[in-house]
Amino acid sequence: MKALAVIDKNLGLGYANDLLFHLPTDLAHFKKHTLGQSVVMGDRTLASMPKGQALPGRNTLVLDISRPSGKLYDVAKSKDQQGADYSGPESYICYSFENLDEFRAYIIENKDKLGDIVVSGGATIYRLLLDDCDELVITEVEAAAEKVDVYFPEFRDNFDVVKSEGPYYDGSLEYNIRYYKKKEK
Ligand SMILES: NC(=O)c1ccc[n+]([C@@H]2O[C@H](COP(=O)([O-])OP(=O)(O)OC[C@H]3O[C@@H](n4cnc5c(N)ncnc54)[C@H](OP(=O)(O)O)[C@@H]3O)[C@@H](O)[C@H]2O)c1
């Protein structure tokens, strides 16, 4: 499992249920890593997406305590609502999971259909699943956002940088994309 996130200099992730930065080039990067694969997100992050809907072209697994596990999430208005085909990049499906054990069992059972599992936020879900991740792809903005109310968990003691891309620029913002692998225990 891998996690993808955009953070500021202080591990800041978001404010008022929105992202801290809207980096156009980073959207392409997110797409590259998730298209045809499966993204895992919390219900608040799903609600913050355009129209509160899952992104097309990928399976979306939603962690949400208040909905029954394994049920199609009712924002999924896709041709896959009947659960027919969720293997291709044109399809998407949303499930919700009451707890992490059921989520973990589901991804093991459906391994072949789901492709890569990409943890996509928010703060609660990164914190819950960081130990399950062996790879992190972090867009690191070299600035401190003014207002932050959610943070990525501290990870640098347990992961090593294996690759770095950048610097990239969006206006005056500089950022690098760093690939981390979990340290051997
Ligand atoms: N910078 C980035 O890369 C990035 C990416 C994504 C999101 N974000 C930001 O992160 C913020 C949202 O993060 P957040 O922490 O508020 O919300 P979140 O992680 O999107 O969702 C939290 C939800 O997870 C559910 N949950 C908690 N524990 C669970 C468990 N053990 N099993 C199953 N579900 C569980 C809860 O559902 P219930 O509501 O049912 O209790 C909780 O409301 C926003 O500001 C967003 O913009 C940033």
Short mmCIF file of C-alpha atoms and ligand atoms in Angstrom, two decimals:
data_model
loop_
_atom_site.label_atom_id
_atom_site.label_comp_id
_atom_site.label_asym_id
_atom_site.label_seq_id
_atom_site.Cartn_x
_atom_site.Cartn_y
_atom_site.Cartn_z
CA MET A 1 0.00 0.00 0.00
CA LYS A 2 1.28 3.49 -0.71
CA ALA A 3 0.21 6.97 0.37
CA LEU A 4 0.17 10.11 -1.75
CA ALA A 5 -0.01 13.52 -0.08
CA VAL A 6 0.89 17.18 -0.45
CA ILE A 7 2.40 18.74 2.65
CA ASP A 8 3.90 22.06 3.64
CA LYS A 9 7.20 22.54 5.50
CA ASN A 10 5.55 21.60 8.81
CA LEU A 11 3.64 18.50 7.62
CA GLY A 12 0.52 20.67 7.16
CA LEU A 13 -2.18 19.00 5.03
CA GLY A 14 -5.32 21.08 5.06
CA TYR A 15 -7.44 23.80 6.52
CA ALA A 16 -11.24 24.05 6.87
CA ASN A 17 -11.69 20.76 4.98
CA ASP A 18 -9.78 22.03 1.98
CA LEU A 19 -6.26 21.60 0.65
CA LEU A 20 -3.55 24.12 1.54
CA PHE A 21 -2.29 24.40 -2.04
CA HIS A 22 -3.89 23.87 -5.42
CA LEU A 23 -0.96 22.89 -7.61
CA PRO A 24 -2.15 22.28 -11.17
CA THR A 25 0.84 20.10 -12.06
CA ASP A 26 0.31 18.02 -8.95
CA LEU A 27 -3.14 17.01 -10.21
CA ALA A 28 -1.48 15.33 -13.19
CA HIS A 29 0.88 13.60 -10.80
CA PHE A 30 -2.04 12.35 -8.67
CA LYS A 31 -3.78 11.11 -11.80
CA LYS A 32 -0.67 9.25 -12.97
CA HIS A 33 -0.46 7.32 -9.70
CA THR A 34 -4.15 6.57 -9.27
CA LEU A 35 -5.82 6.10 -12.66
CA GLY A 36 -7.06 2.53 -12.99
CA GLN A 37 -6.04 1.83 -9.38
CA SER A 38 -7.86 2.20 -6.04
CA VAL A 39 -7.84 5.25 -3.81
CA VAL A 40 -8.67 5.05 -0.10
CA MET A 41 -10.03 8.16 1.57
CA GLY A 42 -11.99 9.35 4.57
CA ASP A 43 -15.53 10.58 4.21
CA ARG A 44 -14.48 14.18 4.86
CA THR A 45 -11.98 14.10 2.03
CA LEU A 46 -14.61 12.58 -0.27
CA ALA A 47 -16.99 15.40 0.73
CA SER A 48 -14.31 17.94 -0.21
CA MET A 49 -14.05 16.61 -3.79
CA PRO A 50 -15.96 18.38 -6.59
CA LYS A 51 -19.70 17.72 -5.94
CA GLY A 52 -18.66 15.36 -3.14
CA GLN A 53 -18.23 12.63 -5.73
CA ALA A 54 -15.58 10.02 -6.27
CA LEU A 55 -13.09 10.73 -9.03
CA PRO A 56 -13.79 8.87 -12.26
CA GLY A 57 -11.45 6.20 -13.55
CA ARG A 58 -10.49 4.68 -10.22
CA ASN A 59 -12.06 2.63 -7.47
CA THR A 60 -12.76 4.66 -4.37
CA LEU A 61 -12.81 2.99 -0.98
CA VAL A 62 -14.23 5.25 1.68
CA LEU A 63 -13.51 4.87 5.37
CA ASP A 64 -16.53 6.12 7.21
CA ILE A 65 -17.55 4.85 10.63
CA SER A 66 -21.15 5.90 10.31
CA ARG A 67 -22.09 3.82 7.26
CA PRO A 68 -22.42 0.06 7.13
CA SER A 69 -19.40 -1.80 5.83
CA GLY A 70 -19.16 -3.10 2.33
CA LYS A 71 -22.19 -1.21 1.06
CA LEU A 72 -22.06 0.82 -2.11
CA TYR A 73 -21.65 4.39 -1.03
CA ASP A 74 -24.62 6.40 -2.17
CA VAL A 75 -22.64 9.14 -3.90
CA ALA A 76 -21.52 6.60 -6.50
CA LYS A 77 -23.66 7.43 -9.48
CA SER A 78 -21.69 5.38 -11.93
CA LYS A 79 -22.55 2.70 -14.37
CA ASP A 80 -21.03 0.34 -11.83
CA GLN A 81 -23.70 0.88 -9.21
CA GLN A 82 -24.74 -2.72 -9.66
CA GLY A 83 -21.19 -3.82 -8.96
CA ALA A 84 -20.66 -5.21 -12.44
CA ASP A 85 -17.22 -4.11 -13.51
CA TYR A 86 -14.66 -2.26 -11.56
CA SER A 87 -11.52 -3.46 -13.15
CA GLY A 88 -10.97 -0.86 -15.84
CA PRO A 89 -9.90 2.77 -15.82
CA GLU A 90 -13.36 3.88 -16.95
CA SER A 91 -15.11 2.55 -13.90
CA TYR A 92 -15.40 3.66 -10.34
CA ILE A 93 -17.11 2.34 -7.31
CA CYS A 94 -17.36 3.50 -3.73
CA TYR A 95 -17.49 1.31 -0.69
CA SER A 96 -17.61 2.39 2.88
CA PHE A 97 -16.05 0.48 5.74
CA GLU A 98 -17.02 0.53 9.36
CA ASN A 99 -13.63 -0.37 10.61
CA LEU A 100 -10.13 -1.08 9.51
CA ASP A 101 -10.24 -4.85 9.94
CA GLU A 102 -13.07 -5.12 7.44
CA PHE A 103 -11.26 -2.77 5.11
CA ARG A 104 -8.05 -4.81 5.31
CA ALA A 105 -9.94 -8.06 4.73
CA TYR A 106 -11.71 -6.53 1.71
CA ILE A 107 -8.50 -5.44 0.01
CA ILE A 108 -6.89 -8.82 0.53
CA GLU A 109 -9.93 -10.64 -0.87
CA ASN A 110 -10.18 -8.30 -3.89
CA LYS A 111 -6.48 -7.84 -4.52
CA ASP A 112 -6.62 -8.77 -8.21
CA LYS A 113 -9.45 -6.36 -9.03
CA LEU A 114 -8.25 -3.37 -7.05
CA GLY A 115 -4.74 -2.82 -8.42
CA ASP A 116 -2.53 -0.50 -6.39
CA ILE A 117 -4.08 0.75 -3.16
CA VAL A 118 -3.28 4.44 -2.82
CA VAL A 119 -4.06 6.10 0.50
CA SER A 120 -5.24 9.60 -0.41
CA GLY A 121 -6.17 11.25 2.87
CA GLY A 122 -7.17 13.03 4.88
CA ALA A 123 -5.27 13.41 8.08
CA THR A 124 -7.23 10.77 10.00
CA ILE A 125 -6.84 8.16 7.30
CA TYR A 126 -3.11 8.82 6.79
CA ARG A 127 -2.65 8.38 10.53
CA LEU A 128 -4.68 5.15 10.60
CA LEU A 129 -2.97 3.56 7.61
CA LEU A 130 0.60 4.85 7.75
CA ASP A 131 1.84 1.58 9.28
CA ASP A 132 0.22 -0.37 6.43
CA CYS A 133 2.14 1.67 3.82
CA ASP A 134 5.50 0.56 2.51
CA GLU A 135 5.83 3.48 0.11
CA LEU A 136 5.04 7.21 0.34
CA VAL A 137 4.94 9.70 -2.51
CA ILE A 138 4.98 13.13 -0.91
CA THR A 139 4.77 16.47 -2.66
CA GLU A 140 6.68 18.73 -0.31
CA VAL A 141 5.98 22.44 -0.65
CA GLU A 142 8.94 24.48 0.56
CA ALA A 143 6.78 26.98 2.43
CA ALA A 144 4.68 27.11 5.57
CA ALA A 145 0.97 27.66 5.01
CA GLU A 146 -0.54 30.44 7.09
CA LYS A 147 -3.53 28.46 8.37
CA VAL A 148 -3.43 24.70 8.99
CA ASP A 149 -5.76 22.53 11.04
CA VAL A 150 -4.75 19.00 9.96
CA TYR A 151 -1.29 17.46 9.64
CA PHE A 152 0.35 14.43 8.04
CA PRO A 153 1.76 12.10 10.70
CA GLU A 154 5.49 12.26 11.48
CA PHE A 155 7.05 9.68 9.14
CA ARG A 156 10.68 10.51 8.46
CA ASP A 157 12.10 8.26 11.21
CA ASN A 158 10.51 5.21 9.60
CA PHE A 159 10.98 5.93 5.89
CA ASP A 160 14.01 6.66 3.68
CA VAL A 161 13.98 8.90 0.60
CA VAL A 162 14.69 6.77 -2.48
CA LYS A 163 14.00 9.31 -5.23
CA SER A 164 13.37 13.01 -5.53
CA GLU A 165 11.87 14.98 -8.43
CA GLY A 166 12.02 18.75 -8.75
CA PRO A 167 12.25 21.46 -7.82
CA TYR A 168 9.01 22.44 -9.53
CA TYR A 169 7.44 25.88 -9.34
CA ASP A 170 3.86 27.11 -9.21
CA GLY A 171 4.13 30.88 -9.22
CA SER A 172 6.40 31.63 -6.29
CA LEU A 173 5.79 28.24 -4.63
CA GLU A 174 8.61 25.74 -4.87
CA TYR A 175 7.94 22.05 -4.35
CA ASN A 176 9.65 18.68 -4.72
CA ILE A 177 8.15 15.24 -5.08
CA ARG A 178 9.88 12.74 -2.84
CA TYR A 179 9.50 8.97 -2.93
CA TYR A 180 10.01 7.17 0.38
CA LYS A 181 10.36 3.49 1.22
CA LYS A 182 9.74 2.04 4.66
CA LYS A 183 12.94 1.23 6.54
CA GLU A 184 13.72 -2.44 7.13
CA LYS A 185 13.11 -3.37 10.75
N1 LIG B 1 -2.74 17.59 1.37
C1 LIG B 1 -3.24 16.43 0.97
O1 LIG B 1 -2.60 15.68 0.24
C2 LIG B 1 -4.60 16.05 1.42
C3 LIG B 1 -5.22 14.89 0.89
C4 LIG B 1 -6.50 14.56 1.34
C5 LIG B 1 -7.15 15.37 2.27
N2 LIG B 1 -6.52 16.47 2.73
C6 LIG B 1 -7.18 17.34 3.71
O2 LIG B 1 -7.41 16.60 4.92
C7 LIG B 1 -8.54 17.18 5.57
C8 LIG B 1 -9.54 16.09 5.92
O3 LIG B 1 -8.95 15.20 6.86
P1 LIG B 1 -9.79 14.66 8.12
O4 LIG B 1 -8.86 13.96 9.03
O5 LIG B 1 -10.58 15.81 8.67
O6 LIG B 1 -10.86 13.67 7.48
P2 LIG B 1 -10.70 12.31 6.62
O7 LIG B 1 -9.41 11.64 6.98
O8 LIG B 1 -10.96 12.59 5.18
O9 LIG B 1 -11.95 11.47 7.13
C9 LIG B 1 -12.07 11.18 8.50
C10 LIG B 1 -13.14 10.10 8.67
O10 LIG B 1 -12.58 8.82 8.71
C11 LIG B 1 -13.48 7.98 9.40
N3 LIG B 1 -12.76 7.12 10.33
C12 LIG B 1 -12.05 7.50 11.40
N4 LIG B 1 -11.56 6.41 12.05
C13 LIG B 1 -11.98 5.33 11.34
C14 LIG B 1 -11.83 3.93 11.49
N5 LIG B 1 -11.13 3.39 12.50
N6 LIG B 1 -12.42 3.12 10.59
C15 LIG B 1 -13.13 3.64 9.58
N7 LIG B 1 -13.32 4.95 9.39
C16 LIG B 1 -12.75 5.79 10.27
C17 LIG B 1 -14.41 8.86 10.22
O11 LIG B 1 -15.73 8.66 9.71
P3 LIG B 1 -17.08 9.19 10.45
O12 LIG B 1 -17.25 10.57 9.92
O13 LIG B 1 -18.14 8.27 10.01
O14 LIG B 1 -16.80 9.20 11.92
C18 LIG B 1 -13.84 10.23 10.00
O15 LIG B 1 -14.79 11.24 9.89
C19 LIG B 1 -9.09 18.24 4.63
O16 LIG B 1 -8.57 19.52 4.99
C20 LIG B 1 -8.52 17.83 3.28
O17 LIG B 1 -8.44 18.89 2.36
C21 LIG B 1 -5.27 16.82 2.33
#
